[in-house]
Amino acid sequence: MQNDSRDIILNKIRKGLESAQPFFDESIPEGEPVFNFSSDTQEIVFAQELQKIGGKFIFCLNYKEFVSNLSILMEQESWSSIYCADRYLQNFLTEADVPFDNGQQAFDEVEVAITRCEYLGARTGSVLVSSAHDSGRRIYAYAPVHIVVAFTSQVCRNNTEAIEKLMEKYGDDLPSFFSFITGPSRTADIEKTLIMGAHGPRELYVFLMNDNEEL
């Protein structure tokens, strides 16, 4: 049953990625919403948009698949360890024997970092992060490779909805820092040459996990 559910979800995502629909319609009347909302699920839309901007999307049916996929990725990329300051994630990395470090030296020499996020904005493939988690604020711009762990319940239609949910979540106690990450960092300011990782990660991975099994 689990494999059947996994195949159904992955097939929907694959089909969605093959037939992306435009969001903008120039013929809409004045005063009407500018962007169309896709009939696809928000998870599929997020996957489409993230990959358009150079991010990498991995869907995991449950925690076991997440650990398996993360371990495979680490082996493929020859990462001996990852930086993780988030105690919430550390517990599960330890349980799964996934090597990580969180010391100052590890931060100074960081190659790959893993964090949670607040919400995902489907329409732009954006990741909303904040300083409310143990990861703080520095790691989002410092690590050359950033791995984000998220759940399907965190996917919002757009960035506006993500901000609204953030404000509902924290009320008057908003984090001192929050920001959207939209794909790997890039710039073409110097001689119109595209440079990846200029102001943040050169690679962005988002592991999206089904809420049926939480971390």
CSV table of C-alpha atoms in Angstrom, one decimal:
chain,number,residue,atom,x,y,z
A,1,MET,CA,0.0,0.0,0.0
A,2,GLN,CA,2.8,2.4,0.9
A,3,ASN,CA,4.6,1.8,-2.4
A,4,ASP,CA,1.3,2.3,-4.3
A,5,SER,CA,0.8,5.7,-2.5
A,6,ARG,CA,4.3,6.7,-3.3
A,7,ASP,CA,4.0,5.8,-7.0
A,8,ILE,CA,0.7,7.7,-7.3
A,9,ILE,CA,2.2,10.9,-5.7
A,10,LEU,CA,5.5,10.7,-7.7
A,11,ASN,CA,3.6,10.1,-11.0
A,12,LYS,CA,1.5,13.2,-10.3
A,13,ILE,CA,4.6,15.2,-9.7
A,14,ARG,CA,6.3,13.9,-12.9
A,15,LYS,CA,3.2,14.6,-15.0
A,16,GLY,CA,2.9,18.1,-13.5
A,17,LEU,CA,6.6,18.9,-14.3
A,18,GLU,CA,6.1,17.8,-17.9
A,19,SER,CA,3.1,20.1,-18.5
A,20,ALA,CA,3.8,23.3,-16.5
A,21,GLN,CA,1.0,25.9,-17.0
A,22,PRO,CA,1.7,29.7,-17.3
A,23,PHE,CA,0.4,31.7,-14.3
A,24,PHE,CA,0.2,35.1,-16.0
A,25,ASP,CA,-2.7,35.9,-18.4
A,26,GLU,CA,-2.4,39.3,-20.2
A,27,SER,CA,-6.1,39.3,-21.2
A,28,ILE,CA,-7.5,39.4,-17.6
A,29,PRO,CA,-9.8,42.4,-16.9
A,30,GLU,CA,-8.5,45.3,-14.8
A,31,GLY,CA,-9.0,44.8,-11.1
A,32,GLU,CA,-9.0,41.0,-11.4
A,33,PRO,CA,-6.2,38.9,-9.9
A,34,VAL,CA,-3.1,39.1,-12.1
A,35,PHE,CA,-2.0,35.5,-11.6
A,36,ASN,CA,-3.9,32.3,-12.4
A,37,PHE,CA,-3.9,29.5,-9.8
A,38,SER,CA,-2.9,26.2,-11.3
A,39,SER,CA,-5.4,23.3,-11.0
A,40,ASP,CA,-2.4,21.2,-9.9
A,41,THR,CA,-1.8,20.6,-6.2
A,42,GLN,CA,0.4,23.2,-4.5
A,43,GLU,CA,3.1,20.6,-4.0
A,44,ILE,CA,3.3,20.0,-7.8
A,45,VAL,CA,3.4,23.7,-8.5
A,46,PHE,CA,6.1,24.3,-5.9
A,47,ALA,CA,8.2,21.4,-7.5
A,48,GLN,CA,7.7,22.9,-11.0
A,49,GLU,CA,8.7,26.4,-10.0
A,50,LEU,CA,11.7,25.4,-7.8
A,51,GLN,CA,13.2,23.4,-10.6
A,52,LYS,CA,12.6,26.3,-13.1
A,53,ILE,CA,14.9,28.5,-11.0
A,54,GLY,CA,17.6,25.8,-10.5
A,55,GLY,CA,16.6,24.3,-7.2
A,56,LYS,CA,16.3,20.5,-6.7
A,57,PHE,CA,13.2,18.9,-5.4
A,58,ILE,CA,13.0,15.5,-3.6
A,59,PHE,CA,9.6,14.2,-2.4
A,60,CYS,CA,9.6,11.7,0.5
A,61,LEU,CA,6.5,9.8,1.4
A,62,ASN,CA,7.7,9.4,5.0
A,63,TYR,CA,10.7,9.8,7.4
A,64,LYS,CA,12.3,6.5,6.3
A,65,GLU,CA,12.4,7.7,2.7
A,66,PHE,CA,13.8,11.1,3.7
A,67,VAL,CA,16.7,9.4,5.6
A,68,SER,CA,17.3,7.0,2.7
A,69,ASN,CA,17.3,9.8,0.0
A,70,LEU,CA,19.5,12.0,2.1
A,71,SER,CA,22.0,9.2,2.6
A,72,ILE,CA,22.1,8.4,-1.1
A,73,LEU,CA,22.6,12.1,-1.9
A,74,MET,CA,25.5,12.4,0.5
A,75,GLU,CA,27.1,9.3,-1.0
A,76,GLN,CA,26.6,10.6,-4.6
A,77,GLU,CA,28.1,14.0,-3.8
A,78,SER,CA,30.9,12.6,-1.6
A,79,TRP,CA,29.8,14.6,1.5
A,80,SER,CA,31.4,13.1,4.5
A,81,SER,CA,29.3,15.3,6.9
A,82,ILE,CA,26.8,18.1,7.0
A,83,TYR,CA,26.4,21.1,9.2
A,84,CYS,CA,23.2,21.0,11.4
A,85,ALA,CA,22.6,23.4,14.3
A,86,ASP,CA,18.9,22.6,14.6
A,87,ARG,CA,18.4,20.3,17.6
A,88,TYR,CA,15.1,19.2,16.2
A,89,LEU,CA,16.8,17.7,13.1
A,90,GLN,CA,19.9,16.6,15.1
A,91,ASN,CA,17.9,14.0,17.0
A,92,PHE,CA,16.7,12.3,13.8
A,93,LEU,CA,20.1,12.5,12.0
A,94,THR,CA,21.6,10.8,15.1
A,95,GLU,CA,19.0,8.1,15.1
A,96,ALA,CA,19.6,7.4,11.4
A,97,ASP,CA,23.4,7.5,11.7
A,98,VAL,CA,23.7,10.4,9.3
A,99,PRO,CA,27.0,12.2,10.2
A,100,PHE,CA,26.7,15.9,11.1
A,101,ASP,CA,28.6,18.6,13.0
A,102,ASN,CA,27.6,21.9,14.6
A,103,GLY,CA,30.8,23.3,16.0
A,104,GLN,CA,32.3,26.7,15.1
A,105,GLN,CA,35.0,25.1,13.1
A,106,ALA,CA,32.4,23.1,11.2
A,107,PHE,CA,30.5,26.3,10.5
A,108,ASP,CA,33.7,28.1,9.3
A,109,GLU,CA,34.4,25.2,6.9
A,110,VAL,CA,30.9,24.4,6.0
A,111,GLU,CA,30.2,22.8,2.6
A,112,VAL,CA,26.6,21.5,3.2
A,113,ALA,CA,24.0,22.7,5.7
A,114,ILE,CA,20.6,21.3,6.6
A,115,THR,CA,17.8,23.4,8.1
A,116,ARG,CA,14.1,23.5,8.5
A,117,CYS,CA,11.9,26.3,7.1
A,118,GLU,CA,8.8,28.2,8.0
A,119,TYR,CA,6.7,27.9,4.8
A,120,LEU,CA,7.1,27.3,1.0
A,121,GLY,CA,5.6,29.6,-1.6
A,122,ALA,CA,4.4,27.5,-4.5
A,123,ARG,CA,3.9,30.1,-7.2
A,124,THR,CA,7.5,31.2,-7.1
A,125,GLY,CA,9.2,28.1,-5.7
A,126,SER,CA,10.4,30.2,-2.7
A,127,VAL,CA,11.4,29.0,0.8
A,128,LEU,CA,10.6,31.2,3.8
A,129,VAL,CA,13.2,30.9,6.6
A,130,SER,CA,13.6,32.7,9.9
A,131,SER,CA,15.9,33.0,12.9
A,132,ALA,CA,13.3,31.4,15.1
A,133,HIS,CA,14.9,27.9,14.6
A,134,ASP,CA,18.2,26.9,16.1
A,135,SER,CA,19.9,27.5,12.8
A,136,GLY,CA,19.8,31.2,13.4
A,137,ARG,CA,20.3,33.6,10.5
A,138,ARG,CA,23.9,33.2,9.2
A,139,ILE,CA,23.8,29.7,7.7
A,140,TYR,CA,21.2,30.6,5.1
A,141,ALA,CA,23.7,32.8,3.2
A,142,TYR,CA,26.9,31.1,4.2
A,143,ALA,CA,26.6,27.5,3.2
A,144,PRO,CA,27.5,26.7,-0.4
A,145,VAL,CA,24.9,23.9,-0.4
A,146,HIS,CA,21.6,24.3,1.5
A,147,ILE,CA,19.3,21.4,2.2
A,148,VAL,CA,15.8,22.4,3.4
A,149,VAL,CA,13.4,19.9,5.1
A,150,ALA,CA,9.7,20.8,4.8
A,151,PHE,CA,6.3,19.2,5.1
A,152,THR,CA,3.3,19.3,2.8
A,153,SER,CA,1.3,21.3,5.3
A,154,GLN,CA,3.9,24.1,5.0
A,155,VAL,CA,3.2,24.7,1.2
A,156,CYS,CA,1.3,27.9,0.6
A,157,ARG,CA,-0.1,29.2,-2.7
A,158,ASN,CA,2.2,32.2,-2.8
A,159,ASN,CA,4.6,34.3,-0.7
A,160,THR,CA,1.8,36.6,0.6
A,161,GLU,CA,0.0,33.6,2.1
A,162,ALA,CA,3.3,32.4,3.6
A,163,ILE,CA,3.9,35.8,5.3
A,164,GLU,CA,0.3,35.8,6.6
A,165,LYS,CA,0.8,32.4,8.1
A,166,LEU,CA,4.1,33.5,9.6
A,167,MET,CA,2.4,36.4,11.3
A,168,GLU,CA,-0.4,34.2,12.6
A,169,LYS,CA,2.1,31.7,13.9
A,170,TYR,CA,4.2,34.2,15.9
A,171,GLY,CA,1.8,37.1,16.5
A,172,ASP,CA,3.5,40.0,18.3
A,173,ASP,CA,6.7,37.9,18.7
A,174,LEU,CA,7.9,37.8,15.1
A,175,PRO,CA,11.4,36.5,14.6
A,176,SER,CA,14.1,39.2,14.3
A,177,PHE,CA,15.0,37.8,10.9
A,178,PHE,CA,13.0,36.2,8.1
A,179,SER,CA,13.6,36.0,4.4
A,180,PHE,CA,12.6,34.2,1.2
A,181,ILE,CA,15.1,32.0,-0.6
A,182,THR,CA,14.2,31.7,-4.3
A,183,GLY,CA,16.5,29.2,-5.9
A,184,PRO,CA,20.3,29.1,-5.7
A,185,SER,CA,22.0,32.5,-5.3
A,186,ARG,CA,23.1,34.0,-8.6
A,187,THR,CA,24.2,37.4,-10.1
A,188,ALA,CA,25.1,38.7,-13.5
A,189,ASP,CA,26.1,42.2,-12.3
A,190,ILE,CA,29.7,41.8,-13.3
A,191,GLU,CA,30.2,41.9,-17.1
A,192,LYS,CA,26.8,40.2,-17.5
A,193,THR,CA,28.4,36.8,-16.6
A,194,LEU,CA,26.2,34.5,-14.5
A,195,ILE,CA,27.9,33.6,-11.2
A,196,MET,CA,26.3,31.0,-9.0
A,197,GLY,CA,26.5,31.2,-5.2
A,198,ALA,CA,27.4,34.9,-5.1
A,199,HIS,CA,25.3,35.9,-2.1
A,200,GLY,CA,24.2,32.6,-0.8
A,201,PRO,CA,24.0,28.9,-1.7
A,202,ARG,CA,25.0,27.8,-5.2
A,203,GLU,CA,22.8,24.7,-4.7
A,204,LEU,CA,19.4,24.4,-3.0
A,205,TYR,CA,17.7,21.1,-2.2
A,206,VAL,CA,14.2,20.9,-0.8
A,207,PHE,CA,13.1,17.6,0.7
A,208,LEU,CA,9.3,17.7,1.0
A,209,MET,CA,7.9,15.1,3.3
A,210,ASN,CA,4.3,13.9,3.5
A,211,ASP,CA,2.7,15.1,6.8
A,212,ASN,CA,1.4,11.5,7.4
A,213,GLU,CA,4.7,11.0,9.3
A,214,GLU,CA,6.2,13.9,11.0
A,215,LEU,CA,9.7,14.4,12.2
